[in-house]
PDB file of C-alpha atoms in Angstrom:
ATOM      1  CA  MET A   1      -8.505 -34.276  29.414  1.00  0.00           C
ATOM      2  CA  ARG A   2     -11.318 -36.679  28.639  1.00  0.00           C
ATOM      3  CA  THR A   3     -13.979 -38.399  30.635  1.00  0.00           C
ATOM      4  CA  THR A   4     -14.562 -42.011  29.599  1.00  0.00           C
ATOM      5  CA  TYR A   5     -17.262 -44.391  30.816  1.00  0.00           C
ATOM      6  CA  PHE A   6     -17.456 -48.007  29.674  1.00  0.00           C
ATOM      7  CA  LEU A   7     -21.089 -48.729  28.877  1.00  0.00           C
ATOM      8  CA  ALA A   8     -22.771 -50.573  26.044  1.00  0.00           C
ATOM      9  CA  ILE A   9     -24.540 -49.793  22.799  1.00  0.00           C
ATOM     10  CA  VAL A  10     -26.027 -51.634  19.858  1.00  0.00           C
ATOM     11  CA  VAL A  11     -23.679 -51.362  16.890  1.00  0.00           C
ATOM     12  CA  ALA A  12     -25.096 -51.436  13.384  1.00  0.00           C
ATOM     13  CA  MET A  13     -23.646 -50.793   9.956  1.00  0.00           C
ATOM     14  CA  CYS A  14     -21.928 -47.452   9.482  1.00  0.00           C
ATOM     15  CA  VAL A  15     -24.575 -44.773   8.978  1.00  0.00           C
ATOM     16  CA  SER A  16     -24.119 -41.721   6.782  1.00  0.00           C
ATOM     17  CA  THR A  17     -25.776 -38.443   7.656  1.00  0.00           C
ATOM     18  CA  SER A  18     -25.817 -35.220   5.662  1.00  0.00           C
ATOM     19  CA  LYS A  19     -27.140 -33.258   8.620  1.00  0.00           C
ATOM     20  CA  PRO A  20     -24.299 -30.993   9.767  1.00  0.00           C
ATOM     21  CA  VAL A  21     -23.167 -30.842  13.380  1.00  0.00           C
ATOM     22  CA  LEU A  22     -23.428 -27.219  14.540  1.00  0.00           C
ATOM     23  CA  ALA A  23     -22.160 -25.530  17.688  1.00  0.00           C
ATOM     24  CA  ILE A  24     -24.696 -23.556  19.712  1.00  0.00           C
ATOM     25  CA  SER A  25     -22.381 -21.306  21.775  1.00  0.00           C
ATOM     26  CA  GLU A  26     -19.184 -19.336  21.245  1.00  0.00           C
ATOM     27  CA  LEU A  27     -16.600 -17.790  23.565  1.00  0.00           C
ATOM     28  CA  CYS A  28     -15.487 -15.087  21.119  1.00  0.00           C
ATOM     29  CA  PRO A  29     -16.806 -13.661  17.824  1.00  0.00           C
ATOM     30  CA  VAL A  30     -13.985 -15.468  16.006  1.00  0.00           C
ATOM     31  CA  GLU A  31     -11.299 -18.064  16.745  1.00  0.00           C
ATOM     32  CA  PHE A  32      -8.240 -18.960  14.710  1.00  0.00           C
ATOM     33  CA  ALA A  33      -5.672 -21.622  13.932  1.00  0.00           C
ATOM     34  CA  ILE A  34      -1.994 -20.839  13.442  1.00  0.00           C
ATOM     35  CA  HIS A  35       0.976 -22.837  12.119  1.00  0.00           C
ATOM     36  CA  PRO A  36       4.549 -22.090  11.039  1.00  0.00           C
ATOM     37  CA  THR A  37       4.772 -21.776   7.266  1.00  0.00           C
ATOM     38  CA  GLY A  38       6.658 -24.500   5.439  1.00  0.00           C
ATOM     39  CA  THR A  39       7.702 -26.319   8.601  1.00  0.00           C
ATOM     40  CA  ASN A  40       6.494 -27.774  11.878  1.00  0.00           C
ATOM     41  CA  ILE A  41       9.359 -26.166  13.748  1.00  0.00           C
ATOM     42  CA  GLU A  42       9.536 -22.992  15.830  1.00  0.00           C
ATOM     43  CA  PRO A  43      11.056 -20.471  16.052  1.00  0.00           C
ATOM     44  CA  ALA A  44       9.652 -19.137  12.790  1.00  0.00           C
ATOM     45  CA  ALA A  45       9.099 -15.687  11.324  1.00  0.00           C
ATOM     46  CA  LEU A  46       6.100 -16.445   9.091  1.00  0.00           C
ATOM     47  CA  PHE A  47       2.933 -18.227  10.232  1.00  0.00           C
ATOM     48  CA  GLY A  48      -0.169 -19.298   8.342  1.00  0.00           C
ATOM     49  CA  ILE A  49      -3.371 -18.219  10.062  1.00  0.00           C
ATOM     50  CA  GLN A  50      -7.028 -18.985   9.456  1.00  0.00           C
ATOM     51  CA  LEU A  51     -10.018 -17.459  11.226  1.00  0.00           C
ATOM     52  CA  ASN A  52     -13.040 -19.617  12.008  1.00  0.00           C
ATOM     53  CA  ALA A  53     -16.464 -19.248  13.588  1.00  0.00           C
ATOM     54  CA  GLN A  54     -19.641 -21.257  14.071  1.00  0.00           C
ATOM     55  CA  GLY A  55     -21.798 -19.139  11.783  1.00  0.00           C
ATOM     56  CA  PRO A  56     -21.622 -16.715   8.841  1.00  0.00           C
ATOM     57  CA  ARG A  57     -20.244 -13.206   9.485  1.00  0.00           C
ATOM     58  CA  SER A  58     -17.725 -10.572   8.515  1.00  0.00           C
ATOM     59  CA  VAL A  59     -15.120  -9.873  11.171  1.00  0.00           C
ATOM     60  CA  THR A  60     -12.388  -7.368  11.971  1.00  0.00           C
ATOM     61  CA  SER A  61      -9.967  -8.593  14.622  1.00  0.00           C
ATOM     62  CA  THR A  62      -6.714  -8.039  16.491  1.00  0.00           C
ATOM     63  CA  ILE A  63      -4.628 -11.011  17.611  1.00  0.00           C
ATOM     64  CA  ALA A  64      -2.296 -11.004  20.623  1.00  0.00           C
ATOM     65  CA  PHE A  65       0.936 -13.000  20.680  1.00  0.00           C
ATOM     66  CA  ASP A  66       2.927 -13.817  23.808  1.00  0.00           C
ATOM     67  CA  THR A  67       6.229 -15.038  22.337  1.00  0.00           C
ATOM     68  CA  SER A  68       9.799 -15.927  23.175  1.00  0.00           C
ATOM     69  CA  ALA A  69      10.748 -12.422  22.002  1.00  0.00           C
ATOM     70  CA  GLY A  70       8.079 -10.571  23.990  1.00  0.00           C
ATOM     71  CA  TRP A  71       4.562  -9.405  23.141  1.00  0.00           C
ATOM     72  CA  PHE A  72       3.213  -8.621  19.673  1.00  0.00           C
ATOM     73  CA  VAL A  73      -0.145  -7.740  18.149  1.00  0.00           C
ATOM     74  CA  ALA A  74      -1.417  -8.036  14.578  1.00  0.00           C
ATOM     75  CA  SER A  75      -4.508  -6.316  13.180  1.00  0.00           C
ATOM     76  CA  LEU A  76      -6.356  -8.239  10.488  1.00  0.00           C
ATOM     77  CA  PRO A  77      -8.484  -6.550   7.826  1.00  0.00           C
ATOM     78  CA  THR A  78     -12.227  -7.106   7.626  1.00  0.00           C
ATOM     79  CA  ILE A  79     -12.777 -10.625   6.314  1.00  0.00           C
ATOM     80  CA  THR A  80     -16.004 -12.368   5.291  1.00  0.00           C
ATOM     81  CA  LEU A  81     -15.994 -15.954   6.498  1.00  0.00           C
ATOM     82  CA  LEU A  82     -17.193 -18.610   4.065  1.00  0.00           C
ATOM     83  CA  GLU A  83     -18.923 -21.899   4.825  1.00  0.00           C
ATOM     84  CA  LYS A  84     -16.820 -25.046   4.965  1.00  0.00           C
ATOM     85  CA  ASP A  85     -18.146 -28.564   5.587  1.00  0.00           C
ATOM     86  CA  ARG A  86     -15.681 -31.037   7.095  1.00  0.00           C
ATOM     87  CA  HIS A  87     -16.491 -34.710   6.583  1.00  0.00           C
ATOM     88  CA  TYR A  88     -15.694 -37.208   9.328  1.00  0.00           C
ATOM     89  CA  ASP A  89     -15.897 -40.981   9.648  1.00  0.00           C
ATOM     90  CA  SER A  90     -16.138 -43.079  12.805  1.00  0.00           C
ATOM     91  CA  PRO A  91     -16.904 -46.787  13.301  1.00  0.00           C
ATOM     92  CA  THR A  92     -20.647 -46.115  13.300  1.00  0.00           C
ATOM     93  CA  VAL A  93     -21.333 -42.885  11.435  1.00  0.00           C
ATOM     94  CA  SER A  94     -20.152 -40.548   8.721  1.00  0.00           C
ATOM     95  CA  PHE A  95     -21.065 -36.963   9.512  1.00  0.00           C
ATOM     96  CA  ILE A  96     -20.439 -33.351   8.561  1.00  0.00           C
ATOM     97  CA  GLN A  97     -19.172 -30.626  10.835  1.00  0.00           C
ATOM     98  CA  ARG A  98     -19.997 -27.184   9.462  1.00  0.00           C
ATOM     99  CA  THR A  99     -17.863 -24.121  10.159  1.00  0.00           C
ATOM    100  CA  TRP A 100     -17.186 -20.768   8.538  1.00  0.00           C
ATOM    101  CA  ILE A 101     -13.583 -19.890   7.754  1.00  0.00           C
ATOM    102  CA  SER A 102     -11.406 -17.156   6.291  1.00  0.00           C
ATOM    103  CA  PRO A 103      -8.983 -17.556   3.416  1.00  0.00           C
ATOM    104  CA  LEU A 104      -5.517 -18.621   4.507  1.00  0.00           C
ATOM    105  CA  MET A 105      -3.663 -15.496   5.689  1.00  0.00           C
ATOM    106  CA  TYR A 106      -0.202 -14.899   7.092  1.00  0.00           C
ATOM    107  CA  VAL A 107       1.406 -13.016   9.952  1.00  0.00           C
ATOM    108  CA  ARG A 108       5.066 -12.027   9.741  1.00  0.00           C
ATOM    109  CA  PHE A 109       7.311 -11.285  12.712  1.00  0.00           C
ATOM    110  CA  PRO A 110      10.465  -9.134  12.557  1.00  0.00           C
ATOM    111  CA  ALA A 111      12.571 -12.210  13.431  1.00  0.00           C
ATOM    112  CA  PRO A 112      11.924 -15.893  14.156  1.00  0.00           C
ATOM    113  CA  ILE A 113       9.964 -16.388  17.397  1.00  0.00           C
ATOM    114  CA  GLY A 114       8.437 -19.195  19.419  1.00  0.00           C
ATOM    115  CA  LEU A 115       4.789 -18.879  20.402  1.00  0.00           C
ATOM    116  CA  LYS A 116       3.883 -19.188  24.082  1.00  0.00           C
ATOM    117  CA  HIS A 117       0.225 -18.157  23.961  1.00  0.00           C
ATOM    118  CA  THR A 118      -1.893 -16.405  21.374  1.00  0.00           C
ATOM    119  CA  TRP A 119      -5.569 -15.502  21.133  1.00  0.00           C
ATOM    120  CA  VAL A 120      -8.049 -13.130  19.505  1.00  0.00           C
ATOM    121  CA  TYR A 121      -7.633 -10.031  21.648  1.00  0.00           C
ATOM    122  CA  GLU A 122     -10.613  -8.127  20.266  1.00  0.00           C
ATOM    123  CA  ALA A 123     -13.070  -8.488  17.406  1.00  0.00           C
ATOM    124  CA  ARG A 124     -16.008  -6.747  15.789  1.00  0.00           C
ATOM    125  CA  THR A 125     -18.523  -8.524  13.569  1.00  0.00           C
ATOM    126  CA  SER A 126     -21.396  -7.836  11.209  1.00  0.00           C
ATOM    127  CA  GLY A 127     -23.961 -10.178   9.731  1.00  0.00           C
ATOM    128  CA  ASP A 128     -23.662 -12.912  12.387  1.00  0.00           C
ATOM    129  CA  ASP A 129     -26.554 -14.807  13.974  1.00  0.00           C
ATOM    130  CA  PHE A 130     -25.002 -15.265  17.442  1.00  0.00           C
ATOM    131  CA  GLY A 131     -25.602 -11.653  18.502  1.00  0.00           C
ATOM    132  CA  TRP A 132     -21.972 -10.504  18.543  1.00  0.00           C
ATOM    133  CA  ASN A 133     -22.689  -7.658  16.114  1.00  0.00           C
ATOM    134  CA  LYS A 134     -24.958  -6.029  18.719  1.00  0.00           C
ATOM    135  CA  MET A 135     -22.054  -5.903  21.203  1.00  0.00           C
ATOM    136  CA  GLY A 136     -19.737  -3.777  19.057  1.00  0.00           C
ATOM    137  CA  LEU A 137     -16.054  -4.255  19.830  1.00  0.00           C
ATOM    138  CA  VAL A 138     -15.687  -7.433  21.926  1.00  0.00           C
ATOM    139  CA  ASN A 139     -12.655  -8.077  24.127  1.00  0.00           C
ATOM    140  CA  CYS A 140     -11.981 -11.820  24.237  1.00  0.00           C
ATOM    141  CA  GLN A 141     -10.298 -13.744  27.027  1.00  0.00           C
ATOM    142  CA  PRO A 142      -7.114 -15.784  26.521  1.00  0.00           C
ATOM    143  CA  ARG A 143      -7.341 -19.553  26.613  1.00  0.00           C
ATOM    144  CA  PRO A 144      -5.672 -21.814  29.163  1.00  0.00           C
ATOM    145  CA  VAL A 145      -2.996 -24.307  28.151  1.00  0.00           C
ATOM    146  CA  THR A 146      -4.887 -26.503  25.702  1.00  0.00           C
ATOM    147  CA  THR A 147      -4.610 -30.162  26.644  1.00  0.00           C
ATOM    148  CA  VAL A 148      -8.333 -30.936  26.411  1.00  0.00           C
ATOM    149  CA  GLY A 149      -8.852 -34.126  24.435  1.00  0.00           C
ATOM    150  CA  ALA A 150      -5.123 -34.606  23.947  1.00  0.00           C
ATOM    151  CA  ARG A 151      -4.841 -38.014  25.573  1.00  0.00           C
ATOM    152  CA  PRO A 152      -4.838 -40.970  23.190  1.00  0.00           C
ATOM    153  CA  PRO A 153      -8.019 -43.048  23.125  1.00  0.00           C
ATOM    154  CA  ARG A 154      -8.264 -46.376  24.911  1.00  0.00           C
ATOM    155  CA  PRO A 155      -6.661 -49.162  22.799  1.00  0.00           C
ATOM    156  CA  GLY A 156      -9.167 -50.540  20.304  1.00  0.00           C
ATOM    157  CA  ILE A 157     -11.275 -47.358  20.111  1.00  0.00           C
ATOM    158  CA  ILE A 158     -11.223 -45.592  16.759  1.00  0.00           C
ATOM    159  CA  ILE A 159     -12.026 -41.929  17.196  1.00  0.00           C
ATOM    160  CA  GLU A 160     -13.496 -39.868  14.338  1.00  0.00           C
ATOM    161  CA  LYS A 161     -11.234 -39.279  11.327  1.00  0.00           C
ATOM    162  CA  LEU A 162     -11.277 -36.185   9.138  1.00  0.00           C
ATOM    163  CA  ASP A 163     -11.434 -36.692   5.366  1.00  0.00           C
ATOM    164  CA  PRO A 164      -7.956 -35.614   4.151  1.00  0.00           C
ATOM    165  CA  LYS A 165      -9.479 -33.432   1.433  1.00  0.00           C
ATOM    166  CA  ASP A 166     -11.038 -31.238   4.141  1.00  0.00           C
ATOM    167  CA  ALA A 167      -7.784 -30.578   6.012  1.00  0.00           C
ATOM    168  CA  ASP A 168      -6.564 -27.005   6.446  1.00  0.00           C
ATOM    169  CA  HIS A 169      -3.010 -26.639   5.168  1.00  0.00           C
ATOM    170  CA  LEU A 170      -1.742 -23.717   7.212  1.00  0.00           C
ATOM    171  CA  ASP A 171       1.855 -24.615   6.425  1.00  0.00           C
ATOM    172  CA  LEU A 172       1.506 -23.683   2.733  1.00  0.00           C
ATOM    173  CA  PRO A 173       3.642 -20.724   1.605  1.00  0.00           C
ATOM    174  CA  PRO A 174       1.904 -17.491   0.557  1.00  0.00           C
ATOM    175  CA  GLY A 175       0.600 -17.300  -2.966  1.00  0.00           C
ATOM    176  CA  SER A 176      -0.075 -14.404  -5.266  1.00  0.00           C
ATOM    177  CA  GLY A 177      -2.548 -12.052  -3.603  1.00  0.00           C
ATOM    178  CA  SER A 178      -2.250 -13.634  -0.126  1.00  0.00           C
ATOM    179  CA  ILE A 179      -2.952 -11.339   2.815  1.00  0.00           C
ATOM    180  CA  ILE A 180       0.235 -10.900   4.886  1.00  0.00           C
ATOM    181  CA  VAL A 181       0.061  -8.741   8.018  1.00  0.00           C
ATOM    182  CA  THR A 182       2.983  -7.618  10.136  1.00  0.00           C
ATOM    183  CA  ALA A 183       3.084  -8.299  13.859  1.00  0.00           C
ATOM    184  CA  THR A 184       4.230  -5.260  15.845  1.00  0.00           C
ATOM    185  CA  LYS A 185       5.782  -5.071  19.308  1.00  0.00           C
ATOM    186  CA  SER A 186       3.377  -4.442  22.171  1.00  0.00           C
ATOM    187  CA  PRO A 187       3.612  -3.796  25.899  1.00  0.00           C
ATOM    188  CA  PRO A 188       2.605  -6.877  27.941  1.00  0.00           C
ATOM    189  CA  LEU A 189      -1.141  -7.409  27.677  1.00  0.00           C
ATOM    190  CA  LYS A 190      -1.420  -9.910  30.549  1.00  0.00           C
ATOM    191  CA  ASN A 191       0.470 -10.879  33.670  1.00  0.00           C
ATOM    192  CA  ALA A 192       1.658 -14.447  34.330  1.00  0.00           C
ATOM    193  CA  GLU A 193       3.411 -13.775  37.654  1.00  0.00           C
ATOM    194  CA  CYS A 194       1.536 -16.043  40.049  1.00  0.00           C
ATOM    195  CA  ALA A 195       1.802 -19.566  41.430  1.00  0.00           C
ATOM    196  CA  GLN A 196      -0.511 -21.043  38.754  1.00  0.00           C
ATOM    197  CA  PRO A 197      -0.785 -18.764  35.716  1.00  0.00           C
ATOM    198  CA  PHE A 198      -2.480 -21.401  33.503  1.00  0.00           C
ATOM    199  CA  ALA A 199      -4.763 -24.367  34.147  1.00  0.00           C
ATOM    200  CA  ASP A 200      -7.239 -26.230  31.961  1.00  0.00           C
ATOM    201  CA  ALA A 201     -10.775 -26.799  33.111  1.00  0.00           C
ATOM    202  CA  SER A 202     -11.123 -30.120  34.917  1.00  0.00           C
ATOM    203  CA  VAL A 203     -13.785 -32.433  36.299  1.00  0.00           C
ATOM    204  CA  THR A 204     -14.353 -32.299  40.043  1.00  0.00           C
ATOM    205  CA  ARG A 205     -17.371 -34.614  40.262  1.00  0.00           C
ATOM    206  CA  PRO A 206     -18.141 -36.865  37.276  1.00  0.00           C
ATOM    207  CA  TRP A 207     -21.656 -38.054  36.510  1.00  0.00           C
ATOM    208  CA  ALA A 208     -22.047 -41.464  34.905  1.00  0.00           C
ATOM    209  CA  PRO A 209     -24.568 -41.421  32.046  1.00  0.00           C
ATOM    210  CA  ASP A 210     -27.821 -43.325  32.302  1.00  0.00           C
ATOM    211  CA  TYR A 211     -27.828 -46.480  30.203  1.00  0.00           C
ATOM    212  CA  PRO A 212     -30.656 -46.636  27.627  1.00  0.00           C
ATOM    213  CA  ALA A 213     -32.160 -50.128  27.496  1.00  0.00           C
ATOM    214  CA  LEU A 214     -31.055 -52.085  24.417  1.00  0.00           C
ATOM    215  CA  ALA A 215     -31.411 -55.717  23.439  1.00  0.00           C
ATOM    216  CA  ARG A 216     -28.514 -56.757  21.181  1.00  0.00           C
ATOM    217  CA  ARG A 217     -24.876 -57.105  22.180  1.00  0.00           C
ATOM    218  CA  PRO A 218     -22.639 -54.573  20.381  1.00  0.00           C
ATOM    219  CA  ALA A 219     -19.604 -55.547  18.338  1.00  0.00           C
ATOM    220  CA  VAL A 220     -17.255 -52.572  18.903  1.00  0.00           C
ATOM    221  CA  ASP A 221     -16.689 -49.673  21.280  1.00  0.00           C
ATOM    222  CA  VAL A 222     -18.231 -46.360  20.251  1.00  0.00           C
ATOM    223  CA  THR A 223     -17.451 -42.924  21.647  1.00  0.00           C
ATOM    224  CA  SER A 224     -19.801 -39.955  21.859  1.00  0.00           C
ATOM    225  CA  THR A 225     -17.976 -36.629  22.125  1.00  0.00           C
ATOM    226  CA  ILE A 226     -19.633 -33.668  23.806  1.00  0.00           C
ATOM    227  CA  LYS A 227     -18.417 -30.060  23.728  1.00  0.00           C
ATOM    228  CA  VAL A 228     -18.966 -28.378  27.090  1.00  0.00           C
ATOM    229  CA  MET A 229     -18.860 -24.605  27.458  1.00  0.00           C
ATOM    230  CA  LEU A 230     -17.963 -23.357  30.941  1.00  0.00           C
ATOM    231  CA  ASN A 231     -18.240 -19.990  32.613  1.00  0.00           C
ATOM    232  CA  ALA A 232     -15.164 -18.554  34.325  1.00  0.00           C
ATOM    233  CA  ASP A 233     -16.286 -19.986  37.690  1.00  0.00           C
ATOM    234  CA  GLY A 234     -16.572 -23.504  36.237  1.00  0.00           C
ATOM    235  CA  SER A 235     -20.377 -23.500  36.060  1.00  0.00           C
ATOM    236  CA  LEU A 236     -22.028 -24.954  32.970  1.00  0.00           C
ATOM    237  CA  ALA A 237     -22.857 -22.524  30.174  1.00  0.00           C
ATOM    238  CA  ASP A 238     -23.832 -25.014  27.447  1.00  0.00           C
ATOM    239  CA  ALA A 239     -23.213 -28.502  26.057  1.00  0.00           C
ATOM    240  CA  TRP A 240     -23.888 -30.132  22.699  1.00  0.00           C
ATOM    241  CA  VAL A 241     -22.898 -33.204  20.683  1.00  0.00           C
ATOM    242  CA  LEU A 242     -19.653 -32.426  18.881  1.00  0.00           C
ATOM    243  CA  TYR A 243     -19.005 -35.857  17.293  1.00  0.00           C
ATOM    244  CA  PRO A 244     -22.102 -38.108  17.150  1.00  0.00           C
ATOM    245  CA  THR A 245     -22.338 -41.905  17.252  1.00  0.00           C
ATOM    246  CA  ALA A 246     -25.462 -42.262  15.042  1.00  0.00           C
ATOM    247  CA  PHE A 247     -27.326 -43.531  18.120  1.00  0.00           C
ATOM    248  CA  ALA A 248     -29.327 -40.561  19.385  1.00  0.00           C
ATOM    249  CA  PRO A 249     -30.251 -42.077  22.791  1.00  0.00           C
ATOM    250  CA  PHE A 250     -26.583 -42.551  23.636  1.00  0.00           C
ATOM    251  CA  ASP A 251     -25.511 -39.143  22.383  1.00  0.00           C
ATOM    252  CA  GLU A 252     -28.235 -37.619  24.541  1.00  0.00           C
ATOM    253  CA  ALA A 253     -27.201 -39.753  27.536  1.00  0.00           C
ATOM    254  CA  ALA A 254     -23.637 -38.526  27.111  1.00  0.00           C
ATOM    255  CA  ARG A 255     -24.769 -34.910  26.792  1.00  0.00           C
ATOM    256  CA  LEU A 256     -26.886 -35.101  29.947  1.00  0.00           C
ATOM    257  CA  ALA A 257     -23.979 -36.677  31.835  1.00  0.00           C
ATOM    258  CA  ALA A 258     -21.722 -33.850  30.674  1.00  0.00           C
ATOM    259  CA  MET A 259     -24.269 -31.307  31.877  1.00  0.00           C
ATOM    260  CA  ARG A 260     -24.606 -32.959  35.304  1.00  0.00           C
ATOM    261  CA  THR A 261     -20.871 -33.303  35.814  1.00  0.00           C
ATOM    262  CA  LYS A 262     -19.210 -30.673  38.019  1.00  0.00           C
ATOM    263  CA  TYR A 263     -16.139 -28.803  36.773  1.00  0.00           C
ATOM    264  CA  ARG A 264     -13.350 -26.592  37.973  1.00  0.00           C
ATOM    265  CA  GLY A 265     -12.940 -23.540  35.768  1.00  0.00           C
ATOM    266  CA  ALA A 266      -9.891 -22.687  33.683  1.00  0.00           C
ATOM    267  CA  ILE A 267      -7.180 -20.132  34.462  1.00  0.00           C
ATOM    268  CA  ALA A 268      -5.230 -18.039  31.980  1.00  0.00           C
ATOM    269  CA  TYR A 269      -2.694 -15.419  32.999  1.00  0.00           C
ATOM    270  CA  CYS A 270      -3.600 -15.882  36.664  1.00  0.00           C
ATOM    271  CA  GLU A 271      -7.314 -15.118  36.119  1.00  0.00           C
ATOM    272  CA  PRO A 272     -10.405 -17.354  35.828  1.00  0.00           C
ATOM    273  CA  VAL A 273     -11.582 -17.445  32.202  1.00  0.00           C
ATOM    274  CA  PRO A 274     -14.471 -19.027  30.268  1.00  0.00           C
ATOM    275  CA  SER A 275     -13.370 -22.212  28.557  1.00  0.00           C
ATOM    276  CA  GLU A 276     -14.293 -25.318  26.583  1.00  0.00           C
ATOM    277  CA  TYR A 277     -14.061 -28.912  27.767  1.00  0.00           C
ATOM    278  CA  VAL A 278     -14.238 -32.015  25.572  1.00  0.00           C
ATOM    279  CA  PHE A 279     -16.252 -34.700  27.363  1.00  0.00           C
ATOM    280  CA  ARG A 280     -16.030 -38.196  25.887  1.00  0.00           C
ATOM    281  CA  VAL A 281     -18.249 -41.137  26.816  1.00  0.00           C
ATOM    282  CA  THR A 282     -17.298 -44.581  25.504  1.00  0.00           C
ATOM    283  CA  PHE A 283     -20.023 -47.198  25.228  1.00  0.00           C
ATOM    284  CA  THR A 284     -18.448 -50.652  25.070  1.00  0.00           C
ATOM    285  CA  PRO A 285     -19.675 -54.229  24.685  1.00  0.00           C
ATOM    286  CA  ASP A 286     -17.633 -55.189  27.766  1.00  0.00           C
ATOM    287  CA  SER A 287     -20.322 -53.868  30.086  1.00  0.00           C
ATOM    288  CA  VAL A 288     -23.520 -55.208  28.541  1.00  0.00           C
ATOM    289  CA  PRO A 289     -25.757 -56.331  31.413  1.00  0.00           C
ATOM    290  CA  HIS A 290     -26.831 -59.977  31.349  1.00  0.00           C
TER     291      HIS A 290
END
C-alpha cells in the first residue's frame, strides 16, 4: 500500500549525506528477517534468521511460527546486536540507514514446512535506549499480512536502491560455529477463525501535502518515503522520514501529510494490532504551477 501525490520539486545533482536515517519508534524490542536456507522455495526445514532493532541492545527472545504443519516456537539465546550501516542511492541523494543486527542464525524444523505467519512472541532486553529494558519481558503482537509498500512504483520513478555489499544473505548455509536452534511444537498461540483474520493498515482519508514554493522546474520525479507508526485503533503514534530526498522542505511536507492522513488500523488473528504503514509522496515536474 502506498500513497502517492504528484507534486513538484527542484532537482539538483545527487547529494551524498553521511548522516544516518534513524527510526524514532518501535513496535517490539526486536524484529527479525527469515529466509529458507539455500533456496527461495518452501517448504523447507532450515531457515536463516537475523534479529534487528533500531538501537543498540542485548536481547533474549522467543519466536512464534504458524506453519503448514501447525504451530512451533523457538527460543533464541541472548544476543548482542551490532551496528550496521546500509547505504542507499536514489536519483537525488545517497544516504545511510543505521540499524543494529544479530549474527546470522538458523532455526531448524523437524520436517520441511511452509510459513504462514511468524513474529517475535516475547523478548527481554538490556542496554537499549528505547526503554524496553525497564519493561522486563515484553509480549509482542503479531503483524498483519505485509503488503505495505509492495506495489511497484509509477513508471519512470526510481525508488532507493540498496548497495549490494550491504545486503543480508539469509539464504547462506550454516558455517562453523553458527547458532542453530530447534523449533518445537506448540499449542496454537492465536486464533484465526473469524471473517477477516488479517488486514493491513489502510488510508481512510488522505491528506495532500502542502507545496513549498520553489522557482526552478525539476527534471525528474522524486519520492519521499515516510514510516508511519499506528496504534491498534488506527490512530497515529509516530511518523518519520524513512528514505529522504535531500530536499528537507519536501521531506517535511510529506511527513506532515502522513501525520494528518487518517488510517484504519491493522488486524492480525482477528484482533486489532499496532502496525507500520509506508507512506510515499512523489513530487513530479508534471505538476509545476505556471
